[in-house]
Coordinates of C-alpha atoms in Angstrom, one line a residue:
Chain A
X1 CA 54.8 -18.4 -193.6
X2 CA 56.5 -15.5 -195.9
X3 CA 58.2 -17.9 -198.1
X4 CA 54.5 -20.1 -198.3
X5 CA 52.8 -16.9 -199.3
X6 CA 55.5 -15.8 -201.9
X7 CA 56.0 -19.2 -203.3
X8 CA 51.6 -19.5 -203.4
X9 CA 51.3 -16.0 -205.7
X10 CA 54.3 -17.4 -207.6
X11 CA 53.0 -20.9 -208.6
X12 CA 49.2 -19.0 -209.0
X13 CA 50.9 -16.4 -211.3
X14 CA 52.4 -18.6 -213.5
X15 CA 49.8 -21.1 -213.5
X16 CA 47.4 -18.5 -215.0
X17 CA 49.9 -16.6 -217.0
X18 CA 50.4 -20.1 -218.7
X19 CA 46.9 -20.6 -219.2
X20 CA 46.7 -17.8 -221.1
X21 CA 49.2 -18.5 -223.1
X22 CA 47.6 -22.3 -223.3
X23 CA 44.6 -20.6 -225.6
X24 CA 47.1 -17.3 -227.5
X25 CA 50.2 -19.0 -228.6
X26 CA 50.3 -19.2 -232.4
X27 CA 52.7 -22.8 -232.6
X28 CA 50.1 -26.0 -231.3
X29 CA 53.4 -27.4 -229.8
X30 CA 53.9 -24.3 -227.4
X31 CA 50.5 -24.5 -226.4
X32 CA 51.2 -28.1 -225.2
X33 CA 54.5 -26.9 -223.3
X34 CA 52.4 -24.1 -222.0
X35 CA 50.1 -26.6 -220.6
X36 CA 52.6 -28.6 -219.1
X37 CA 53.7 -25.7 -217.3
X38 CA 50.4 -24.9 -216.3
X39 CA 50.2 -28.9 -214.6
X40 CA 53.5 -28.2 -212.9
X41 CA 52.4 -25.2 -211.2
X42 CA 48.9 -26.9 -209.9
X43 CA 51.3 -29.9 -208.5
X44 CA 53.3 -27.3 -206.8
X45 CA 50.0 -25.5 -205.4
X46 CA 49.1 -28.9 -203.9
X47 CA 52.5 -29.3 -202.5
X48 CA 51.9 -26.2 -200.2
X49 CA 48.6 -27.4 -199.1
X50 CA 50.0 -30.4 -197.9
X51 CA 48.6 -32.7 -200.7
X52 CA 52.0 -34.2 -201.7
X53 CA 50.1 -37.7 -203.1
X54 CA 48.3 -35.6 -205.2
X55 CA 50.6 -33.3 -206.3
X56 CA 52.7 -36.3 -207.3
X57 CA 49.8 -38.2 -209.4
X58 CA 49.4 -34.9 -211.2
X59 CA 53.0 -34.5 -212.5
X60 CA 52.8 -38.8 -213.6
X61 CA 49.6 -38.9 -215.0
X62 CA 48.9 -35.7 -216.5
X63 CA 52.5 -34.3 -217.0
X64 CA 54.1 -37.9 -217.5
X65 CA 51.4 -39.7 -219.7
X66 CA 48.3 -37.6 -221.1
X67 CA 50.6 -34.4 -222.2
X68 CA 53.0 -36.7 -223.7
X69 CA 50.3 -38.0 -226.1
X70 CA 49.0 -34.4 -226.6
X71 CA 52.3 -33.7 -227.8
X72 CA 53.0 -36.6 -229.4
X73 CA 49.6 -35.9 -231.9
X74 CA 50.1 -32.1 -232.1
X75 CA 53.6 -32.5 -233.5
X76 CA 52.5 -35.2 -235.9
X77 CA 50.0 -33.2 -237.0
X78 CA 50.1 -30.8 -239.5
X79 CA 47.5 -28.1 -238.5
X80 CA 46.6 -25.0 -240.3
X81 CA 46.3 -22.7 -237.7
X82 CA 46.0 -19.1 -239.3
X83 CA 42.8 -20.7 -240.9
X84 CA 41.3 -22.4 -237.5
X85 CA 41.9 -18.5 -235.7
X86 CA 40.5 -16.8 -239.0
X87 CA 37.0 -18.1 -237.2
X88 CA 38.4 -16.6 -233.9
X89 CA 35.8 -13.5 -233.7
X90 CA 32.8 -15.5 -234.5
X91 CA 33.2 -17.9 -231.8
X92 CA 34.0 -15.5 -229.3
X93 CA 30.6 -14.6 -228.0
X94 CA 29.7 -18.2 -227.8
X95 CA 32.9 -19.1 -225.9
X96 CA 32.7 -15.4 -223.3
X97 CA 29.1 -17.2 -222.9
X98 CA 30.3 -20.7 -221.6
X99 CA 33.5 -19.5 -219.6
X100 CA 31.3 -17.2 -217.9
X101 CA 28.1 -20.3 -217.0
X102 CA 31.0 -22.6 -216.0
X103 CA 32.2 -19.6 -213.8
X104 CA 29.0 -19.2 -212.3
X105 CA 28.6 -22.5 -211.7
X106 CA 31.4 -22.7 -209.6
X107 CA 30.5 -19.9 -207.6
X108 CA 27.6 -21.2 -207.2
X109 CA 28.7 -24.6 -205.7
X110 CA 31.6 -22.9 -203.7
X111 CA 29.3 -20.2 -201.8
X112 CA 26.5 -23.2 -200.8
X113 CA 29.2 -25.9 -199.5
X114 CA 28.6 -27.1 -196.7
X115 CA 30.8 -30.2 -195.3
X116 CA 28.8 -33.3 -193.8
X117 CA 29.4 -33.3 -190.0
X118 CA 31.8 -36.9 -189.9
X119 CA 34.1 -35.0 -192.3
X120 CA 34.1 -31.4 -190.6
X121 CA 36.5 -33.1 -187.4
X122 CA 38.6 -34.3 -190.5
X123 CA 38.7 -31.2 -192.3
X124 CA 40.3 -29.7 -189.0
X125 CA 43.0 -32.5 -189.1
X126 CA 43.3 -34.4 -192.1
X127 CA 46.0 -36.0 -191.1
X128 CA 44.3 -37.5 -187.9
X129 CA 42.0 -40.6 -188.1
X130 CA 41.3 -42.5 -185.5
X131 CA 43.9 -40.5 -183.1
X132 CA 46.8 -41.5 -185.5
X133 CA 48.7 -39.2 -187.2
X134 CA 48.8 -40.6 -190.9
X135 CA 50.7 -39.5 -194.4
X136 CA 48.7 -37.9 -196.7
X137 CA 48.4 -41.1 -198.8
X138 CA 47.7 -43.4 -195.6
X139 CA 44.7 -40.8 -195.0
X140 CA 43.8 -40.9 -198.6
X141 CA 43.9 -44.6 -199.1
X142 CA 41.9 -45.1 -195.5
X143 CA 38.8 -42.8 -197.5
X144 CA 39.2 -44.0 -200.8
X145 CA 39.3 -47.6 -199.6
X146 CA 37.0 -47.6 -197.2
X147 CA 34.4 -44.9 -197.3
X148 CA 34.5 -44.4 -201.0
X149 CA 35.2 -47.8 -201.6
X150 CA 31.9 -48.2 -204.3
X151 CA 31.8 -44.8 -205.1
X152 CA 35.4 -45.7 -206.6
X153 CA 35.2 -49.2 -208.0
X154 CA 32.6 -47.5 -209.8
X155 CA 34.9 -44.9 -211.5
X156 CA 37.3 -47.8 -212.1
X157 CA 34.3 -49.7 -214.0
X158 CA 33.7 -47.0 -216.1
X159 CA 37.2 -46.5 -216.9
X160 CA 37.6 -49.6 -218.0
X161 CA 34.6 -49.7 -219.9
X162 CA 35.6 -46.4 -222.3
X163 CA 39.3 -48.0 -222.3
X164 CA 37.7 -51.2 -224.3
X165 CA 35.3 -49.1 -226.1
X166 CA 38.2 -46.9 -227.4
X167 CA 40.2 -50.3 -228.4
X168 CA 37.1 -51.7 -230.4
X169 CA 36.5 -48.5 -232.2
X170 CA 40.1 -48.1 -232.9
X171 CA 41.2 -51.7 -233.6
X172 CA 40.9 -52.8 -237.3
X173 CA 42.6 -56.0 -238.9
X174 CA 43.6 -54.7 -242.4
X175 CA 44.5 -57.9 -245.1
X176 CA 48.0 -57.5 -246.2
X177 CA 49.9 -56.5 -243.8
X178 CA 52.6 -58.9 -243.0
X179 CA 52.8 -60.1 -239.6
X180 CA 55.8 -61.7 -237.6
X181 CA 54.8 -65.2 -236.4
X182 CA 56.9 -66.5 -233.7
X183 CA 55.0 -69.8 -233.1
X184 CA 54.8 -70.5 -236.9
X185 CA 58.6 -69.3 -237.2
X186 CA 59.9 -71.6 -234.3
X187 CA 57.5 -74.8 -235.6
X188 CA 59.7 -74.7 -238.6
X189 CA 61.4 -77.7 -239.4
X190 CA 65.0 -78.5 -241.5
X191 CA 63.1 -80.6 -243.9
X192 CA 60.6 -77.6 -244.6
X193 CA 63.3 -75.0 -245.4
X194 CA 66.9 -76.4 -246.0
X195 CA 67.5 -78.5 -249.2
X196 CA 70.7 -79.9 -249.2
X197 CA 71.1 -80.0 -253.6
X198 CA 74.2 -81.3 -255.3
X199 CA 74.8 -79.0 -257.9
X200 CA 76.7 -80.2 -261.3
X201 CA 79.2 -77.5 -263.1
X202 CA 77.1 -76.5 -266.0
X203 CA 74.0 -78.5 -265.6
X204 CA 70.7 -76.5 -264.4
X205 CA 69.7 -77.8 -260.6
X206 CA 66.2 -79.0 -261.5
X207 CA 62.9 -78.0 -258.7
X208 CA 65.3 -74.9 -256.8
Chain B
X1 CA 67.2 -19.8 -182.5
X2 CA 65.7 -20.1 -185.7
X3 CA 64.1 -16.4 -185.4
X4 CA 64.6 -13.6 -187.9
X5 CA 65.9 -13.8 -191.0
X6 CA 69.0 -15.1 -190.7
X7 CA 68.3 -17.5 -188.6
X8 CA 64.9 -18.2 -190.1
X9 CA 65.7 -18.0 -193.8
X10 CA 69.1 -17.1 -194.4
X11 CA 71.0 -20.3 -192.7
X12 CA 68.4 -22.8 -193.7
X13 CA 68.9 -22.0 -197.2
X14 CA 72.5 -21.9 -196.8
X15 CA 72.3 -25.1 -195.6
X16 CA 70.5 -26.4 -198.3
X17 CA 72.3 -25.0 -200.9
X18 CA 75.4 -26.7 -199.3
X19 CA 73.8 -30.2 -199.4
X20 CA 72.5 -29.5 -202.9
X21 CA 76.2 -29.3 -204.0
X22 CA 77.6 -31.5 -201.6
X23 CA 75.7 -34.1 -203.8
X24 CA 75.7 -32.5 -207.2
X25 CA 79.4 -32.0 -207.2
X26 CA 80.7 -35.9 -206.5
X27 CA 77.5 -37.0 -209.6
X28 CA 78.9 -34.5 -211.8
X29 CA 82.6 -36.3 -211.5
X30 CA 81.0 -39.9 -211.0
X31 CA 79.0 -38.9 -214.2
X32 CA 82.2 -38.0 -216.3
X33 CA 84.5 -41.6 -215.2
X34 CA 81.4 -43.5 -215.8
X35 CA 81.7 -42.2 -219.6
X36 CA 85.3 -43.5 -218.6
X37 CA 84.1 -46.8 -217.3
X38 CA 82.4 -47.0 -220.6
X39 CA 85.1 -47.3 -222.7
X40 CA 87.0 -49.1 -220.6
X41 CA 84.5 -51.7 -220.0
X42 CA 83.8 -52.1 -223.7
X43 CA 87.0 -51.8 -224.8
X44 CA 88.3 -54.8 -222.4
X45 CA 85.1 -57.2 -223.3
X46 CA 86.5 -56.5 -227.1
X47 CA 90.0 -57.2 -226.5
X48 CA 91.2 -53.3 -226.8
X49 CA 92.6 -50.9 -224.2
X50 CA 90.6 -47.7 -224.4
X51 CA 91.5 -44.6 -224.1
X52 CA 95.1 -45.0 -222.7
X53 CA 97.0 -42.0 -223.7
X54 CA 95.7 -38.9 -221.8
X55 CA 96.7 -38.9 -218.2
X56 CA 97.8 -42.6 -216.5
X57 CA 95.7 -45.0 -218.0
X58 CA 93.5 -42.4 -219.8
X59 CA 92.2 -41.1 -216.4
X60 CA 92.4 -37.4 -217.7
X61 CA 90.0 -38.6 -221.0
X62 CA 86.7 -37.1 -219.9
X63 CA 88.4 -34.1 -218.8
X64 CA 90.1 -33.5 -221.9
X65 CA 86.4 -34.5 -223.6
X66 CA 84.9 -32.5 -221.5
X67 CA 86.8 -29.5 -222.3
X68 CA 86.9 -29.9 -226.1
X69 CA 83.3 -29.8 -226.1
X70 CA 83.2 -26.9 -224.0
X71 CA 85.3 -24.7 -226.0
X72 CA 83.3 -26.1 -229.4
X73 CA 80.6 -23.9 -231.2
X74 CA 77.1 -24.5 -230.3
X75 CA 75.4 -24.7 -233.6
X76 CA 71.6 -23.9 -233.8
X77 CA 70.3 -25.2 -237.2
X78 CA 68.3 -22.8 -239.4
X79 CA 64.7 -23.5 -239.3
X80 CA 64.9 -24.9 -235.9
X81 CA 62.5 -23.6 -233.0
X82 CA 65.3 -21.5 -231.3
X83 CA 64.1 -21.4 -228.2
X84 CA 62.9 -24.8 -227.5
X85 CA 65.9 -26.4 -229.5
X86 CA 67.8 -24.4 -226.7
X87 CA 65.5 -26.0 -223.5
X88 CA 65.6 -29.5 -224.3
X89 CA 68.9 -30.1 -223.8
X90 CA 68.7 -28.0 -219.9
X91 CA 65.3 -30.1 -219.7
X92 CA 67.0 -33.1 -219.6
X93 CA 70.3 -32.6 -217.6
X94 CA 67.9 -30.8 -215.1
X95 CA 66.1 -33.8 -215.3
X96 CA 68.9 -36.0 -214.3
X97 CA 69.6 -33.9 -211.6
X98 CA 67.4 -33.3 -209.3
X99 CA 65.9 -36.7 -208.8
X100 CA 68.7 -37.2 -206.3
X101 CA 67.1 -34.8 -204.1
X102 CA 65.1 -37.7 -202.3
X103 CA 67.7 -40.5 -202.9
X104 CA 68.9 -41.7 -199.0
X105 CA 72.7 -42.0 -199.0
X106 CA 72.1 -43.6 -195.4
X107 CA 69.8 -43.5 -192.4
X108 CA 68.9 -39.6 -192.2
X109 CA 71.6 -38.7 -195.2
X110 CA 69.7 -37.1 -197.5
X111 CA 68.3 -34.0 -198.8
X112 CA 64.5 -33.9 -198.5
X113 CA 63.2 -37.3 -196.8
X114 CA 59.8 -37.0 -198.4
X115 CA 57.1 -39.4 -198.0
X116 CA 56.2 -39.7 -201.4
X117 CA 60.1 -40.4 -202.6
X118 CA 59.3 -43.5 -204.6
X119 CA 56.5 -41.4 -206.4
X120 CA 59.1 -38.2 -207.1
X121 CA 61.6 -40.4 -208.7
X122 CA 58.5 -42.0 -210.7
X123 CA 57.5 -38.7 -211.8
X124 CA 60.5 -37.2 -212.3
X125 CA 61.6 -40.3 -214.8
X126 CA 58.4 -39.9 -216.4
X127 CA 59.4 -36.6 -217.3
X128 CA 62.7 -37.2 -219.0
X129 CA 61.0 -38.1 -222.3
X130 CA 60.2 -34.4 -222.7
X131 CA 64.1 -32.9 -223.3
X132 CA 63.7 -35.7 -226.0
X133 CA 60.6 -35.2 -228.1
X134 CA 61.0 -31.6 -228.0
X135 CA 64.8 -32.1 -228.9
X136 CA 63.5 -34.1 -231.9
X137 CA 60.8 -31.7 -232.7
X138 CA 62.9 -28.6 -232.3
X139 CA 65.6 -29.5 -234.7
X140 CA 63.5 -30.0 -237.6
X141 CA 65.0 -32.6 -239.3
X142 CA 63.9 -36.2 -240.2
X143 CA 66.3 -38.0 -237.9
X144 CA 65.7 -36.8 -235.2
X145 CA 61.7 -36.4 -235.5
X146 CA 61.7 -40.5 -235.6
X147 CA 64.3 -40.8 -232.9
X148 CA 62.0 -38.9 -230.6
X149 CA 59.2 -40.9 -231.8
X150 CA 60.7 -44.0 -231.1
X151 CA 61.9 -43.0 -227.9
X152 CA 58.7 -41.8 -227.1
X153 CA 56.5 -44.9 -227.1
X154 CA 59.3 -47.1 -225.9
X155 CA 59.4 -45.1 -222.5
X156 CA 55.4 -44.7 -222.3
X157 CA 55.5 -48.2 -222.8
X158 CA 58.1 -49.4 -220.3
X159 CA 56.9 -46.8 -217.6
X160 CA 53.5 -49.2 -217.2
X161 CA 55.7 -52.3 -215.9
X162 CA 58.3 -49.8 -214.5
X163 CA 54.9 -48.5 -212.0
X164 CA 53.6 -52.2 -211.0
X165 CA 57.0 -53.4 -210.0
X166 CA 57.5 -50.2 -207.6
X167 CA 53.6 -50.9 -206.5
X168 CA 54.8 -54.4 -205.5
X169 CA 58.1 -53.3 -203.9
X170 CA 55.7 -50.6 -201.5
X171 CA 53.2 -53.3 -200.8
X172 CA 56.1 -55.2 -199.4
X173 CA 57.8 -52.4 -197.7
X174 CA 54.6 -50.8 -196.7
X175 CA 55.5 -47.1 -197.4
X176 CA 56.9 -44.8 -200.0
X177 CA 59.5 -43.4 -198.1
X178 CA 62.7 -44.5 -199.9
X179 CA 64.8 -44.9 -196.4
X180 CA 61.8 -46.9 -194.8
X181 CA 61.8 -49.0 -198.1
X182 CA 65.7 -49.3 -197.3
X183 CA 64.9 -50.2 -193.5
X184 CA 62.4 -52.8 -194.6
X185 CA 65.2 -54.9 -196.4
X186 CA 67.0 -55.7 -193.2
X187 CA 66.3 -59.0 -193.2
X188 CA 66.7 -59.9 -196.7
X189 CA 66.8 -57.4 -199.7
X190 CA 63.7 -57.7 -201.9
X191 CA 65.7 -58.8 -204.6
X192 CA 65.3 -62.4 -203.5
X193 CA 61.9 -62.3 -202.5
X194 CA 60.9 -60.6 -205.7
X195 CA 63.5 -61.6 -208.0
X196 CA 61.0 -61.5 -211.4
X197 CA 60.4 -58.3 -210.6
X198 CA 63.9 -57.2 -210.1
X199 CA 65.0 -58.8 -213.2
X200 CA 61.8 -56.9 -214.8
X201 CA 63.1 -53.5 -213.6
X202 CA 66.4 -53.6 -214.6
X203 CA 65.3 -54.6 -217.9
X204 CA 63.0 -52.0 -218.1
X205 CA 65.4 -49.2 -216.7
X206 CA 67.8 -50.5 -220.0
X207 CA 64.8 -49.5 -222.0
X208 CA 64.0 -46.0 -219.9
X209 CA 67.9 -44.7 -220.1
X210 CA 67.2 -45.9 -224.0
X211 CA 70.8 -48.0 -223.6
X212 CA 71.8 -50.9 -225.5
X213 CA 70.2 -53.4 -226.3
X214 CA 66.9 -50.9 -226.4
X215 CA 68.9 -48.0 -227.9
X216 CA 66.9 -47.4 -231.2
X217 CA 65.8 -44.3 -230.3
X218 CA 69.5 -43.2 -231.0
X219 CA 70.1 -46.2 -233.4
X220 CA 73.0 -45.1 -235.3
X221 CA 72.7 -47.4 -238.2
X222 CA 69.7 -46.2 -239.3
X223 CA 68.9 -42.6 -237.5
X224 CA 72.5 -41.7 -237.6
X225 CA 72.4 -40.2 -233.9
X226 CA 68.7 -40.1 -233.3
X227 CA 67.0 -37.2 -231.3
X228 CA 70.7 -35.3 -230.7
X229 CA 71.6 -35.0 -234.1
X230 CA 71.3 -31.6 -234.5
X231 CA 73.3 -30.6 -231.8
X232 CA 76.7 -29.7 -231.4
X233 CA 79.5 -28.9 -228.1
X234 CA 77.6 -28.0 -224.9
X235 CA 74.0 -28.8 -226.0
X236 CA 75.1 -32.0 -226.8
X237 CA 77.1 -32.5 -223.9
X238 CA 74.1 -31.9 -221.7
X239 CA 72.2 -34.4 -223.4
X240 CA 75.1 -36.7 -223.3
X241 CA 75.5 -36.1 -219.3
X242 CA 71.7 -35.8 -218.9
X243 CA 71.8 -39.7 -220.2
X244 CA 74.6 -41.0 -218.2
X245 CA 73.6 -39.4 -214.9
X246 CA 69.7 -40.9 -215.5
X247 CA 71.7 -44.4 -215.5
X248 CA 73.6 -44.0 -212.5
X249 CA 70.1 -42.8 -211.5
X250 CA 68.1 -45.9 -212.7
X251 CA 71.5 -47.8 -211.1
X252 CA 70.8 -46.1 -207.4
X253 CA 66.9 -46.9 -207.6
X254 CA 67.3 -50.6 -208.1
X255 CA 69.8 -50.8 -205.5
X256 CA 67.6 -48.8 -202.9
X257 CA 64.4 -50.8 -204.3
X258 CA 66.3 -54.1 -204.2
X259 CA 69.5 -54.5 -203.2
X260 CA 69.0 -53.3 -199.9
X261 CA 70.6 -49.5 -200.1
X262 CA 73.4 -48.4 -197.9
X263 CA 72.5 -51.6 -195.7
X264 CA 75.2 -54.1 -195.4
X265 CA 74.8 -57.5 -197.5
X266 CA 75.0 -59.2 -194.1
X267 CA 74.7 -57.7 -191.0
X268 CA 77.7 -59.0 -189.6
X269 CA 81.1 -57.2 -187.6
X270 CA 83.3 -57.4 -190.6
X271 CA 80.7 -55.8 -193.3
X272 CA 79.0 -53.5 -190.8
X273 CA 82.5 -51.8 -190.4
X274 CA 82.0 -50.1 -193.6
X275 CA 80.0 -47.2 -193.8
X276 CA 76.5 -47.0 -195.5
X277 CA 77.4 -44.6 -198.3
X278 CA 80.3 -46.9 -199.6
X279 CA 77.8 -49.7 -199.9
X280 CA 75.9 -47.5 -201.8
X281 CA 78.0 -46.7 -203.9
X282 CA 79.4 -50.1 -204.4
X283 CA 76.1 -51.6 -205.6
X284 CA 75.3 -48.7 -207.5
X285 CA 78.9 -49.1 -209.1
X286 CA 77.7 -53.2 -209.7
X287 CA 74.3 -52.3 -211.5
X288 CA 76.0 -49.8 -213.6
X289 CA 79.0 -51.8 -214.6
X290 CA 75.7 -54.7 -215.7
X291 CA 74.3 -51.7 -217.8
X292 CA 77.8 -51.5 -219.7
X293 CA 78.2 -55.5 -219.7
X294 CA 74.5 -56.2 -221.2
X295 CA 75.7 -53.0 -224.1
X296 CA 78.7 -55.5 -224.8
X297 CA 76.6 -58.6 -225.0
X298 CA 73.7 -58.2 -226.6
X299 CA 72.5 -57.0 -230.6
X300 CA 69.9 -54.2 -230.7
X301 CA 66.4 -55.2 -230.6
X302 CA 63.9 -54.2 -233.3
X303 CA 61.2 -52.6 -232.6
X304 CA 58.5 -54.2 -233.0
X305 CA 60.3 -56.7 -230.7
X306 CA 60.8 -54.1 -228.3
X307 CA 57.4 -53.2 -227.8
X308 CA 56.6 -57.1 -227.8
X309 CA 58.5 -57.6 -224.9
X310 CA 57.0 -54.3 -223.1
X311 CA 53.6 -54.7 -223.6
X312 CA 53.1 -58.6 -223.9
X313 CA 55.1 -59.8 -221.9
X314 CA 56.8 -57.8 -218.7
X315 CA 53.0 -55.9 -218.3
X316 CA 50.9 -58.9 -217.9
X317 CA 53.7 -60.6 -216.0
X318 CA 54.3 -57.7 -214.0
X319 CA 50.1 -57.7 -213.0
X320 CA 50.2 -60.8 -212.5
X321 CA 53.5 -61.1 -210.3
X322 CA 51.8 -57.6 -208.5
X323 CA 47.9 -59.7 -207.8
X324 CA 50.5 -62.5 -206.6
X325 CA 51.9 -60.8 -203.7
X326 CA 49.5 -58.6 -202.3
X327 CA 47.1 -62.3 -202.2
X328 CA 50.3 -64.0 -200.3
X329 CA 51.2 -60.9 -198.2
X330 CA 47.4 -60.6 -197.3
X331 CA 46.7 -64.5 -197.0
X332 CA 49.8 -65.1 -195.0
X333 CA 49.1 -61.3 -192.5
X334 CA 52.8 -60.6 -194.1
X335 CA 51.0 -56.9 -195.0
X336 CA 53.6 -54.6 -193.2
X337 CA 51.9 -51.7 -190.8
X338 CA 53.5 -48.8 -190.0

């Protein structure tokens, strides 16, 4: 349990020291890398609770795809940043104000839960259902899947929905741009672009 | 017996340190003959011999490379971000490394048998594009900014396809436990069953190691060396290793995911004879020695063809090929339970 406990203050220490340094660091990219430390850290909190799955999901879909385009727009572009912190002092208050709601908040929340009774035996062993011992993503996929099931298709919907939304606000056909076409490439025949011409020595070749 | 700390911390760790190199040390030299292999390879499918003259039959060339770049300056351009010019290059070989923690040499041979393996190795190759873009960004220069770009959006993009064939391999083995996905290939290797899909991943591991014919990222002809072209003796040497030991890596994960891992191709007296790792290492040995033959065959691809092929074609293939099999599995009660 030693080496749990050590390895628990060591992934919480860095995952809040990187935070910090999320919000202070002067270059936008280091922020990013920070970040992505940050991820890595939560991914190894869930480890030592168990949650490998989740851990896992965190490092491919945060980590492996959303930081990737973070960094991918933060490197292309070309921010001012002494003039966005010149603004630092005046925001301050209203940010202090929001931090400390959302804190709140999830105090709040945290010192009224209460687990619903078919859930409290599960609690005790998560990884029992039904007498089995499962993997974490057996006993993940059984709730999702079957308990959830509606409550998930509906975050699937919703998904989907801002996924097209963000496609028709970002798709625009501009004129001009060339475009390959492979179907008008390959209906090409030899009469339409090869002209076999005899050419005379100092005669002009007449229609070429 | 396991009670105090020796026997509760100290031995255990010994022990793992000891498997760690046990498997690091053997990549590390595989790593340096398949630069070997390389050459070789191309040089016989172009009518050349290689590199013949250090050693018998040029065995001694990666050493001798290996040593030259070793005793080379490391060169950190001016205006370059110091420290993260410095990372990328450790990012990456790290990378490359520690993937193999969870690959299953045999039944019970391997490091950390975790029950997310297939998931790990996902993760961890969704990771490599990092020692890249922040090479590229680091080194401040024009070449290498694009080559990172490039190399970017061309592994984002293959990843997609890359995660729908491995979700149609686990609906098939039932788990994500790389030796149960192994053990479920007894009877026939899924490369048979699945054989789109295999051909999909291997295409799409060419385009994740960013090899030939989906190298633009380091396109020579028109990015001179792409994201590494800043750097010089070691720092490029990691990236260089970093890049060879992810193919050996992409190699081992289609042979566990398809070609049936350690297990014998028939399970039969005069192939059982032979141990489990030396399949292994045989059909890893065949997919990599296919990663140098399709480098001899084919031109480069441009890019707009190369996200073509990623995003029209091998995605809504791959979905397709992936709705395909969980309806037979299900419609046929083929779903494996564990």
């Amino acid at each position: 349990m030693i080496i749990q406990t050590i390895m628990f203050y060591a992934f919480s220490a860095v995952a809040v020291a990187s935070g910090v340094m999320v919000v202070s660091a002067r270059n936008p990219v280091h922020s990013v890398l920070f970040l992505i430390l940050a991820f890595f850290n939560a991914a190894g909190l869930f480890v030592l609770m168990g949650a490998e799955f989740l851990a896992m999901i965190l490092v491919i879909v945060y980590v492996g795809a959303v930081a990737v385009l973070f960094l991918f727009v933060v490197m292309m572009l070309d921010v001012d940043f002494a003039r966005l912190r010149s603004g630092f002092l005046r925001y301050l208050p209203i940010g202090a104000l929001i931090g400390f709601i959302l804190l709140a908040e999830l105090i709040l929340i945290f010192g009224s839960w209460e687990l619903a009774p078919s859930v409290a035996t599960a609690k005790a062993a998560p990884m029992l259902v039904g007498g089995i011992s499962l993997t974490n993503t057996r006993a993940l996929g059984d709730l999702i899947y079957t308990r959830y099931i509606f409550a998930f298709q509906t975050a699937g919907v919703i998904l989907l929905v801002a996924m097209i939304g963000a496609i028709v606000l970002t798709l625009r056909h501009r004129v001009g741009t060339r475009r390959q076409s492979i179907a008008a490439q390959l209906a090409r025949t030899r009469a339409q672009s090869v002209e076999v011409v005899k050419v005379r020595v100092g005669e002009p070749v007449d229609g070429v | 017996m396991a009670s105090g700390f020796w026997g509760g911390y100290a031995l255990p760790t010994a022990i793992v340190v000891g498997e760690v190199i046990a498997v690091v040390v053997p990549l590390l030299i595989a790593i340096a003959y398949f630069t070997y292999a390389e050459r070789k390879v191309l040089a016989f499918s172009q009518l050349r011999k290689g590199p013949n003259v250090v050693g018998p039959f040029g065995l001694l060339q990666p050493i001798a490379d290996g040593v030259k770049l070793f005793l080379k300056e490391t060169v950190v351009p001016s205006g370059a971000n110091r420290i993260v010019f410095v990372a990328a290059p450790m990012v990456t070989f790290t990378l490359a490394l520690v993937a193999w923690a969870v690959i299953p040499f045999d039944y019970g041979i391997v490091i950390a048998n975790i029950n997310v393996g297939i998931l790990y190795l996902f993760a961890i190759s969704s990771l490599s594009v990092y020692g890249i873009i922040m090479a590229g960004w680091a080194s401040n220069s024009r070449y290498a900014f694009l080559g990172a770009l490039r190399s970017a959006a061309q592994m984002v993009s293959y990843e997609v396809s890359i995660g729908f064939v491995l979700v149609t391999v686990l609906l098939c083995a039932g788990s994500l436990n790389l030796t149960d996905i192994v053990m479920a290939q007894q009877h026939i290797w899924f490369c048979i069953p699945l054989l789109p899909m295999f051909v999909i991943f291997f295409v799409s591991g060419l385009a994740e190691t960013n090899r030939a014919p989906f190298d633009l990222p380091e396109g020579e002809s028109e990015l001179v060396a792409g994201y590494f072209v800043e750097y010089s003796a070691m720092t490029f040497a990691l990236f260089f290793l970093g890049e060879y030991g992810n193919m050996i890596l992409v190699s081992a994960m289609t042979t566990i995911l398809f070609l049936g891992g350690w297990l014998a191709p028939f399970g039969v007296v005069p192939f059982t004879w032979v141990p489990g790792p030396v399949w292994l290492a045989l059909k890893v040995a065949f997919v990599c020695f296919c990663f140098l033959w399709v480098r001899a065959t084919f031109p480069r691809f441009r890019y707009d063809q190369l996200m073509r092929l990623g995003w029209k074609v091998f995605l809504p293939f791959s979905l397709l090929w992936l709705v395909l099999t969980a309806g037979v599995l299900t419609g046929m009660g083929w779903v494996p339970v564990r």
